[in-house]
Amino acid sequence: MSRICELTGKGRQVGHNVSHANNKTKRVFLPNLQHVTLMSEKLDRSFKFRVSTHGLRSVEHNGGLDAWLMKTSDEKLSAAALKVKRELKKAEKAAA
């Protein structure tokens, strides 16, 4: 399973370990991914995602899963998140 946030697209970064003698060796910085269950208010269902803690804070800051998905571009979202976004759009059209 790849180490990529399903909502923000945040993945691994590459850098260096730097010793006291300024020797540089390659290393990998991995995002802090958590398995979370997020509730959709419009669909009245919960969905499980693998989200970075930074992404989780962003979702809460933007007013929940529904608002976050509608605001975020499709390129950043995973297949599961895109499926939920399509369901939200369909429910929005049915309500209107």
XYZ file of N, CA, C and O in Angstrom:
384
model
N 0.841 -1.175 0.000
C 0.000 0.000 0.000
C 0.889 1.242 0.000
O 1.831 1.344 0.781
N 0.610 2.181 -0.890
C 1.453 3.367 -0.989
C 1.180 4.312 0.179
O 0.085 4.356 0.728
N 2.186 5.076 0.509
C 2.087 6.006 1.627
C 1.675 7.380 1.110
O 2.462 8.310 1.084
N 0.412 7.480 0.685
C -0.127 8.726 0.155
C -1.472 8.994 0.826
O -2.305 8.099 0.942
N -1.666 10.226 1.251
C -2.929 10.633 1.858
C -4.026 10.573 0.793
O -3.841 11.062 -0.323
N -5.158 9.969 1.124
C -6.239 9.802 0.159
C -7.001 11.095 -0.113
O -7.696 11.194 -1.123
N -6.889 12.081 0.763
C -7.637 13.318 0.573
C -6.783 14.468 0.066
O -7.246 15.278 -0.729
N -5.534 14.554 0.497
C -4.696 15.684 0.088
C -3.666 15.300 -0.963
O -3.082 16.188 -1.583
N -3.397 14.022 -1.137
C -2.381 13.591 -2.091
C -0.966 13.742 -1.564
O 0.001 13.576 -2.302
N -0.839 14.045 -0.282
C 0.478 14.235 0.314
C 1.206 12.895 0.380
O 0.664 11.909 0.864
N 2.439 12.863 -0.123
C 3.213 11.623 -0.164
C 4.563 11.785 0.492
O 4.799 12.713 1.255
N 5.469 10.859 0.155
C 6.783 10.885 0.777
C 7.652 11.979 0.159
O 7.456 12.385 -0.984
N 8.610 12.458 0.957
C 9.580 13.430 0.489
C 10.967 12.856 0.710
O 11.172 12.052 1.619
N 11.927 13.275 -0.112
C 13.284 12.772 -0.017
C 14.194 13.891 0.453
O 14.033 15.047 0.053
N 15.131 13.539 1.332
C 16.078 14.523 1.838
C 17.361 13.856 2.278
O 17.687 12.753 1.826
N 18.086 14.513 3.166
C 19.353 13.998 3.649
C 19.380 13.925 5.164
O 18.812 14.778 5.840
N 20.057 12.888 5.699
C 20.524 12.910 7.073
C 21.860 13.642 7.023
O 22.713 13.304 6.205
N 22.035 14.637 7.861
C 23.286 15.385 7.868
C 23.974 15.169 9.200
O 23.427 15.492 10.259
N 25.183 14.607 9.155
C 25.940 14.323 10.370
C 26.649 15.583 10.863
O 26.664 16.622 10.189
N 27.258 15.476 12.036
C 28.011 16.589 12.606
C 29.182 16.961 11.694
O 29.571 18.127 11.611
N 29.719 15.974 10.977
C 30.823 16.216 10.047
C 30.324 16.669 8.668
O 31.088 16.732 7.714
N 29.009 16.944 8.576
C 28.360 17.411 7.348
C 28.349 16.349 6.245
O 28.280 16.690 5.075
N 28.407 15.061 6.618
C 28.215 13.990 5.650
C 26.722 13.857 5.394
O 25.919 13.902 6.325
N 26.361 13.682 4.132
C 24.947 13.605 3.772
C 24.618 12.219 3.242
O 25.294 11.722 2.351
N 23.576 11.603 3.797
C 23.075 10.325 3.307
C 21.592 10.481 3.024
O 20.879 11.205 3.733
N 21.123 9.813 1.976
C 19.715 9.922 1.577
C 18.806 9.357 2.661
O 19.132 8.365 3.304
N 17.641 9.964 2.797
C 16.606 9.457 3.685
C 15.247 9.829 3.141
O 15.131 10.644 2.226
N 14.202 9.238 3.714
C 12.832 9.462 3.254
C 12.000 9.994 4.422
O 12.074 9.470 5.534
N 11.240 11.039 4.151
C 10.302 11.578 5.122
C 8.914 11.075 4.732
O 8.410 11.398 3.656
N 8.276 10.312 5.608
C 6.952 9.752 5.326
C 5.872 10.573 6.030
O 6.076 11.048 7.145
N 4.706 10.730 5.405
C 3.613 11.454 6.070
C 3.039 10.611 7.201
O 3.093 9.378 7.175
N 2.491 11.292 8.190
C 1.884 10.623 9.340
C 0.462 10.204 8.959
O -0.485 10.971 9.103
N 0.317 8.987 8.437
C -0.988 8.515 7.961
C -1.747 7.791 9.069
O -1.169 7.008 9.824
N -3.040 8.044 9.130
C -3.917 7.431 10.116
C -5.137 6.855 9.402
O -5.612 7.424 8.426
N -5.642 5.738 9.906
C -6.899 5.177 9.413
C -8.027 5.861 10.189
O -8.100 5.740 11.408
N -8.858 6.619 9.474
C -9.938 7.359 10.131
C -11.266 7.077 9.444
O -11.314 6.707 8.269
N -12.331 7.242 10.192
C -13.688 7.149 9.661
C -14.280 8.547 9.693
O -14.399 9.149 10.759
N -14.623 9.068 8.530
C -15.180 10.418 8.423
C -16.654 10.321 8.042
O -17.038 9.509 7.208
N -17.461 11.173 8.640
C -18.903 11.161 8.434
C -19.304 12.189 7.385
O -18.878 13.335 7.427
N -20.123 11.763 6.430
C -20.702 12.674 5.448
C -22.089 13.063 5.935
O -22.935 12.196 6.162
N -22.298 14.358 6.093
C -23.582 14.834 6.609
C -24.685 14.758 5.555
O -25.823 14.432 5.861
N -24.351 15.051 4.296
C -25.360 15.023 3.235
C -25.798 13.605 2.901
O -26.965 13.353 2.626
N -24.845 12.657 2.911
C -25.177 11.272 2.578
C -25.589 10.470 3.807
O -26.106 9.366 3.677
N -25.355 11.023 4.998
C -25.670 10.367 6.270
C -25.006 8.988 6.369
O -25.636 8.015 6.768
N -23.744 8.935 5.940
C -22.957 7.700 5.977
C -21.549 8.025 6.445
O -21.119 9.173 6.383
N -20.836 6.999 6.876
C -19.436 7.195 7.229
C -18.559 6.460 6.228
O -18.959 5.450 5.646
N -17.354 6.992 6.014
C -16.411 6.435 5.058
C -15.051 6.311 5.725
O -14.639 7.185 6.491
N -14.337 5.220 5.405
C -13.000 5.002 5.956
C -11.957 5.450 4.947
O -12.029 5.104 3.771
N -10.994 6.238 5.431
C -9.906 6.740 4.610
C -8.593 6.593 5.352
O -8.564 6.483 6.568
N -7.501 6.629 4.583
C -6.159 6.683 5.148
C -5.664 8.106 4.904
O -5.314 8.473 3.793
N -5.667 8.913 5.962
C -5.468 10.348 5.838
C -4.276 10.778 6.690
O -4.072 10.266 7.791
N -3.510 11.753 6.182
C -2.438 12.341 6.975
C -3.059 13.220 8.061
O -4.188 13.711 7.914
N -2.336 13.410 9.149
C -2.863 14.245 10.223
C -3.036 15.685 9.749
O -3.972 16.366 10.164
N -2.164 16.131 8.859
C -2.308 17.467 8.262
C -3.606 17.548 7.455
O -4.343 18.537 7.520
N -3.903 16.493 6.695
C -5.134 16.455 5.915
C -6.373 16.424 6.784
O -7.391 17.035 6.464
N -6.287 15.722 7.898
C -7.417 15.632 8.826
C -7.722 17.005 9.426
O -8.888 17.404 9.535
N -6.680 17.749 9.775
C -6.872 19.097 10.295
C -7.479 20.002 9.230
O -8.330 20.850 9.527
N -7.069 19.821 7.983
C -7.601 20.633 6.886
C -9.084 20.346 6.659
O -9.868 21.261 6.408
N -9.464 19.080 6.749
C -10.870 18.701 6.580
C -11.714 19.348 7.672
O -12.772 19.927 7.402
N -11.252 19.283 8.901
C -12.002 19.878 10.015
C -12.070 21.407 9.872
O -13.094 22.021 10.156
N -10.996 22.009 9.402
C -10.955 23.467 9.239
C -11.930 23.947 8.162
O -12.507 25.030 8.279
N -12.140 23.134 7.139
C -13.012 23.516 6.023
C -14.467 23.124 6.221
O -15.264 23.268 5.306
N -14.814 22.591 7.375
C -16.214 22.343 7.670
C -16.675 20.916 7.439
O -17.857 20.681 7.247
N -15.777 19.960 7.418
C -16.168 18.557 7.312
C -15.844 17.955 5.959
O -15.344 18.621 5.041
N -16.140 16.671 5.846
C -15.789 15.897 4.653
C -16.496 16.411 3.406
O -15.877 16.530 2.349
N -17.762 16.723 3.501
C -18.528 17.163 2.323
C -17.940 18.442 1.724
O -17.705 18.522 0.517
N -17.693 19.425 2.551
C -17.151 20.698 2.077
C -15.749 20.506 1.512
O -15.393 21.102 0.499
N -14.941 19.660 2.156
C -13.576 19.421 1.690
C -13.565 18.774 0.303
O -12.829 19.201 -0.574
N -14.406 17.754 0.106
C -14.422 17.045 -1.167
C -14.894 17.948 -2.302
O -14.356 17.899 -3.408
N -15.887 18.777 -2.050
C -16.392 19.649 -3.101
C -15.375 20.728 -3.463
O -15.328 21.188 -4.600
N -14.523 21.122 -2.528
C -13.545 22.177 -2.748
C -12.274 21.660 -3.429
O -11.650 22.364 -4.212
N -11.888 20.405 -3.174
C -10.612 19.865 -3.623
C -10.681 19.392 -5.073
O -11.687 18.845 -5.514
N -9.582 19.588 -5.794
C -9.530 19.151 -7.193
C -9.448 17.631 -7.273
O -8.940 16.971 -6.361
N -9.926 17.073 -8.382
C -9.990 15.617 -8.546
C -8.623 14.974 -8.633
O -8.469 13.798 -8.300
N -7.589 15.708 -9.078
C -6.258 15.129 -9.235
C -5.644 14.709 -7.901
O -4.881 13.754 -7.848
N -5.969 15.419 -6.822
C -5.398 15.113 -5.514
C -6.083 13.934 -4.842
O -5.488 13.264 -4.009
N -7.339 13.676 -5.185
C -8.135 12.677 -4.473
C -7.861 11.268 -4.968
O -7.548 11.042 -6.136
N -8.020 10.294 -4.058
C -7.885 8.886 -4.420
C -9.164 8.414 -5.101
O -10.163 9.132 -5.169
N -9.142 7.185 -5.581
C -10.315 6.626 -6.258
C -11.510 6.534 -5.311
O -12.653 6.822 -5.697
N -11.265 6.141 -4.066
C -12.351 6.028 -3.089
C -12.948 7.395 -2.779
O -14.170 7.545 -2.670
N -12.097 8.409 -2.659
C -12.584 9.753 -2.369
C -13.352 10.326 -3.568
O -14.352 11.022 -3.390
N -12.905 10.016 -4.784
C -13.627 10.464 -5.977
C -15.009 9.841 -6.055
O -15.977 10.490 -6.467
N -15.109 8.596 -5.645
C -16.405 7.907 -5.642
C -17.371 8.607 -4.681
O -18.545 8.829 -5.013
N -16.878 8.977 -3.497
C -17.709 9.682 -2.520
C -18.103 11.053 -3.064
O -19.249 11.486 -2.911
N -17.172 11.729 -3.750
C -17.461 13.039 -4.319
C -18.551 12.952 -5.375
O -19.443 13.805 -5.448
N -18.511 11.903 -6.204
C -19.558 11.707 -7.212
C -20.912 11.458 -6.555
O -21.939 11.969 -7.011
N -20.929 10.683 -5.469
C -22.178 10.444 -4.742
C -22.726 11.743 -4.170
O -23.945 11.974 -4.175
N -21.828 12.601 -3.661
C -22.263 13.885 -3.116
C -22.893 14.763 -4.197
O -23.931 15.393 -3.963
N -22.254 14.805 -5.366
C -22.806 15.610 -6.472
C -24.165 15.084 -6.901
O -25.076 15.856 -7.195
N -24.296 13.755 -6.932
C -25.573 13.142 -7.325
C -26.659 13.474 -6.303
O -27.791 13.801 -6.667
N -26.313 13.425 -5.005
C -27.284 13.737 -3.951
C -27.652 15.217 -3.987
O -28.794 15.589 -3.711
N -26.686 16.067 -4.348
C -26.932 17.495 -4.436
C -27.904 17.831 -5.564
O -28.794 18.670 -5.434
N -27.751 17.130 -6.695
C -28.651 17.342 -7.825
C -30.060 16.846 -7.516
O -31.052 17.447 -7.907
N -30.148 15.710 -6.802
C -31.451 15.160 -6.452
C -32.189 16.060 -5.485
O -33.416 16.168 -5.525
N -31.446 16.741 -4.600
C -32.077 17.634 -3.619
C -32.539 18.943 -4.270
O -33.474 19.582 -3.793
N -31.891 19.325 -5.338
C -32.228 20.615 -5.965
C -33.424 20.534 -6.880
O -34.106 19.668 -7.097
